[in-house]
Amino acid sequence: MNDPETSFRTALQERVADQHPDYARISARAISAGSRIRRRRRITVTAGAAAAVGAFAAGGLGLSQLLTTTAVDQAPLGAAGAPSASASPSTAPLASGQSLDLGNGVTGQVVTNDEAKTMDITIQAASARPGTGTGFTIVLSGPAGAVEQTWSNGTVLEDYPGATIATEGARVGLVDKVPVERPAGWACEWYLIDDKASCTSEDGGVAALVIRPAEDYPDWSKSPDKAGPGSGSYITPVHGDIFISVQSGEGTTDAELETLASSLRWTD
């Protein structure tokens, strides 16, 4: 049975629908419109984020630049309506003659790139991002292990984008002449300053020879990931202060690699 009050309300709404707005319908339409607007906003924000990520992937923005931009955009505003001073810290530009304390006993002497060309140093790394280090070379000195860690795993190039990192002294190879004779059927081009050779077989297979210090031999000889079947590398016995690892390249089988390693003959 219909409720008289409900029937009366329905009849009244139908009677005045053409004269007064139906507030229930207006509310429903407003809620629906609001939902569509929020969805459009979410879509817009998502598209903007995707565009930013796309620019980063294409090389248009460095990751640190992307993060810095985001941090500034979201930073609290000061009294004048500008981001607070702590929102975008910056490192002062370098100057020739500076000495940087880089930790772990490592110091960095700052010179201009032109000055660096006249010095007995080896360039180890360089930043492709312009910034406070642009035009300068930082020459590292200190304990050997700490120096290597600083330039290979440190944050110097992040702290001073645009800088070049170098170490004292010219790069010197482990040997000053080719240490082995290659077997028949192989041709090798040596780069003694980098302790390496690139070898090509008659059938087009490629392999690399790497001269290594004898002190590294125990680690290489005992690790199945560094030498032996399936590792992509074979090693020679120690000869004096060095040994050689023979590493696979395109078109070279494991058997060919092993044969090459066992066929190398020391020149002295």
Coordinates of N, CA and C in Angstrom, one line a residue, residues 132-216:
T132 N 77.9 24.4 -10.9 CA 78.9 25.2 -10.2 C 80.4 24.7 -10.5
G133 N 80.5 23.5 -11.0 CA 81.9 23.1 -11.3 C 82.3 23.3 -12.8
T134 N 81.5 23.9 -13.6 CA 81.8 24.1 -15.0 C 83.1 24.8 -15.2
G135 N 83.9 24.3 -16.0 CA 85.2 24.9 -16.3 C 86.3 24.6 -15.4
F136 N 86.1 23.7 -14.4 CA 87.1 23.3 -13.4 C 87.3 21.8 -13.3
T137 N 88.6 21.5 -13.0 CA 89.0 20.1 -12.7 C 89.4 20.0 -11.2
I138 N 88.9 18.9 -10.6 CA 89.2 18.7 -9.2 C 90.2 17.5 -9.2
V139 N 91.4 17.8 -8.7 CA 92.5 16.8 -8.7 C 92.5 16.2 -7.3
L140 N 92.2 14.9 -7.2 CA 92.1 14.2 -5.9 C 93.5 13.7 -5.5
S141 N 93.7 13.7 -4.2 CA 94.9 13.1 -3.6 C 94.5 12.6 -2.2
G142 N 95.3 11.6 -1.8 CA 95.0 10.9 -0.5 C 95.2 9.4 -0.6
P143 N 94.8 8.6 0.4 CA 94.9 7.2 0.3 C 94.4 6.6 -1.0
A144 N 95.1 5.7 -1.6 CA 94.7 5.2 -2.9 C 93.3 4.6 -3.0
G145 N 93.0 3.8 -2.0 CA 91.6 3.2 -2.0 C 90.5 4.2 -1.8
A146 N 90.8 5.2 -0.9 CA 89.8 6.2 -0.7 C 89.6 7.2 -1.9
V147 N 90.7 7.4 -2.6 CA 90.7 8.3 -3.8 C 89.9 7.6 -4.9
E148 N 90.1 6.3 -5.1 CA 89.4 5.5 -6.1 C 87.9 5.5 -5.8
Q149 N 87.6 5.3 -4.5 CA 86.1 5.3 -4.1 C 85.5 6.6 -4.3
T150 N 86.2 7.7 -4.0 CA 85.7 9.1 -4.1 C 85.3 9.4 -5.6
W151 N 86.2 9.0 -6.5 CA 85.9 9.4 -7.9 C 84.9 8.4 -8.6
S152 N 84.9 7.1 -8.1 CA 84.0 6.1 -8.8 C 82.7 6.0 -8.1
N153 N 82.6 6.2 -6.8 CA 81.3 6.0 -6.1 C 80.9 7.2 -5.3
G154 N 81.7 8.2 -5.3 CA 81.3 9.4 -4.5 C 80.3 10.3 -5.1
T155 N 80.1 11.5 -4.5 CA 79.1 12.4 -5.0 C 79.7 13.7 -5.5
V156 N 81.0 13.7 -5.8 CA 81.6 15.0 -6.1 C 80.9 15.6 -7.4
L157 N 80.6 14.8 -8.4 CA 80.0 15.4 -9.6 C 78.6 15.8 -9.3
E158 N 77.9 15.2 -8.3 CA 76.6 15.7 -7.9 C 76.7 17.0 -7.2
D159 N 77.7 17.2 -6.3 CA 77.9 18.4 -5.6 C 78.4 19.5 -6.4
Y160 N 79.2 19.2 -7.5 CA 79.8 20.2 -8.4 C 79.5 19.8 -9.8
P161 N 78.2 19.9 -10.3 CA 77.9 19.5 -11.7 C 78.7 20.4 -12.6
G162 N 79.2 19.7 -13.7 CA 80.0 20.4 -14.7 C 81.5 20.2 -14.5
A163 N 81.9 19.7 -13.3 CA 83.3 19.5 -13.0 C 83.9 18.3 -13.6
T164 N 85.2 18.2 -13.7 CA 86.0 17.1 -14.2 C 86.8 16.6 -13.0
I165 N 86.9 15.3 -12.8 CA 87.6 14.7 -11.7 C 88.9 14.0 -12.3
A166 N 90.0 14.3 -11.6 CA 91.3 13.7 -12.0 C 92.0 13.2 -10.8
T167 N 93.0 12.3 -11.1 CA 93.9 11.8 -10.0 C 95.3 12.2 -10.4
E168 N 96.2 12.3 -9.4 CA 97.5 12.7 -9.6 C 98.3 11.7 -10.3
G169 N 99.2 12.1 -11.2 CA 100.1 11.2 -12.0 C 99.4 10.7 -13.2
A170 N 100.2 10.4 -14.2 CA 99.7 9.9 -15.5 C 99.3 8.4 -15.3
R171 N 98.3 8.0 -16.0 CA 98.0 6.6 -16.0 C 99.1 5.7 -16.5
V172 N 99.5 4.7 -15.8 CA 100.6 3.8 -16.1 C 100.0 2.3 -16.2
G173 N 100.3 1.6 -17.2 CA 99.9 0.3 -17.3 C 100.7 -0.7 -16.5
L174 N 100.3 -1.9 -16.3 CA 101.0 -2.9 -15.5 C 102.3 -3.4 -16.2
V175 N 102.3 -3.3 -17.5 CA 103.5 -3.7 -18.3 C 103.8 -2.6 -19.4
D176 N 105.0 -2.7 -19.9 CA 105.4 -1.7 -20.9 C 105.6 -2.3 -22.3
K177 N 105.3 -3.6 -22.4 CA 105.3 -4.3 -23.7 C 104.3 -5.4 -23.7
V178 N 104.0 -5.9 -24.9 CA 103.0 -6.9 -25.0 C 103.5 -8.2 -24.3
P179 N 102.8 -8.7 -23.3 CA 103.3 -9.8 -22.5 C 103.1 -11.2 -23.1
V180 N 102.3 -11.4 -24.1 CA 102.0 -12.8 -24.6 C 102.0 -12.8 -26.1
E181 N 102.2 -13.9 -26.7 CA 102.1 -14.1 -28.1 C 100.7 -14.8 -28.3
R182 N 100.0 -14.3 -29.3 CA 98.6 -14.8 -29.6 C 98.8 -16.0 -30.5
P183 N 97.9 -17.0 -30.4 CA 97.9 -18.2 -31.2 C 97.5 -17.9 -32.6
A184 N 97.9 -18.8 -33.5 CA 97.5 -18.7 -34.9 C 96.0 -18.6 -35.0
G185 N 95.5 -17.8 -36.0 CA 94.1 -17.7 -36.2 C 93.4 -16.5 -35.4
W186 N 94.2 -15.8 -34.6 CA 93.7 -14.7 -33.9 C 94.6 -13.5 -34.2
A187 N 94.0 -12.3 -34.2 CA 94.7 -11.0 -34.3 C 94.3 -10.1 -33.2
C188 N 95.3 -9.5 -32.5 CA 95.0 -8.8 -31.3 C 95.6 -7.3 -31.4
E189 N 94.8 -6.4 -30.9 CA 95.2 -5.0 -30.9 C 95.3 -4.6 -29.4
W190 N 96.6 -4.2 -29.0 CA 96.8 -3.9 -27.6 C 96.7 -2.5 -27.2
Y191 N 96.2 -2.2 -26.0 CA 96.1 -0.9 -25.4 C 96.8 -1.0 -24.1
L192 N 98.1 -0.9 -24.1 CA 98.9 -1.2 -22.8 C 98.6 -0.2 -21.7
I193 N 98.2 1.0 -22.1 CA 98.0 2.0 -21.0 C 96.7 1.6 -20.2
D194 N 95.8 0.8 -20.8 CA 94.6 0.4 -20.1 C 94.7 -1.1 -19.8
D195 N 95.9 -1.7 -20.0 CA 96.1 -3.2 -19.7 C 95.1 -4.1 -20.4
K196 N 94.8 -3.8 -21.7 CA 93.8 -4.6 -22.4 C 94.2 -4.8 -23.9
A197 N 93.6 -5.8 -24.4 CA 93.8 -6.1 -25.9 C 92.4 -6.6 -26.4
S198 N 92.1 -6.2 -27.6 CA 90.9 -6.6 -28.3 C 91.3 -7.6 -29.4
C199 N 90.8 -8.8 -29.4 CA 91.2 -9.9 -30.3 C 90.1 -10.4 -31.2
T200 N 90.4 -10.7 -32.4 CA 89.4 -11.2 -33.4 C 89.9 -12.4 -34.0
S201 N 89.0 -13.4 -34.1 CA 89.4 -14.7 -34.7 C 89.2 -14.6 -36.2
E202 N 89.7 -15.6 -37.0 CA 89.5 -15.6 -38.4 C 88.0 -15.8 -38.8
D203 N 87.2 -16.4 -37.9 CA 85.8 -16.6 -38.3 C 85.0 -15.5 -37.7
G204 N 85.6 -14.4 -37.2 CA 84.9 -13.3 -36.7 C 84.5 -13.2 -35.2
G205 N 84.9 -14.2 -34.5 CA 84.6 -14.2 -33.1 C 85.5 -13.1 -32.4
V206 N 85.0 -12.6 -31.3 CA 85.7 -11.5 -30.6 C 86.0 -12.0 -29.1
A207 N 87.2 -11.5 -28.6 CA 87.5 -11.8 -27.2 C 88.4 -10.6 -26.7
A208 N 88.4 -10.5 -25.4 CA 89.3 -9.4 -24.8 C 90.3 -10.1 -23.9
L209 N 91.5 -9.5 -23.9 CA 92.5 -9.9 -22.9 C 92.7 -8.8 -22.0
V210 N 92.7 -9.1 -20.7 CA 92.9 -8.1 -19.6 C 94.1 -8.5 -18.7
I211 N 95.1 -7.7 -18.7 CA 96.2 -7.9 -17.8 C 95.8 -7.5 -16.4
R212 N 96.0 -8.4 -15.4 CA 95.6 -8.2 -14.0 C 96.8 -8.4 -13.1
P213 N 96.8 -7.7 -12.0 CA 97.9 -7.9 -11.0 C 97.8 -9.3 -10.3
A214 N 98.9 -9.9 -10.0 CA 99.0 -11.2 -9.4 C 98.2 -11.2 -8.1
E215 N 98.1 -10.1 -7.4 CA 97.4 -10.1 -6.1 C 95.9 -10.4 -6.3
D216 N 95.4 -10.2 -7.5 CA 94.0 -10.5 -7.7 C 93.7 -12.0 -8.1

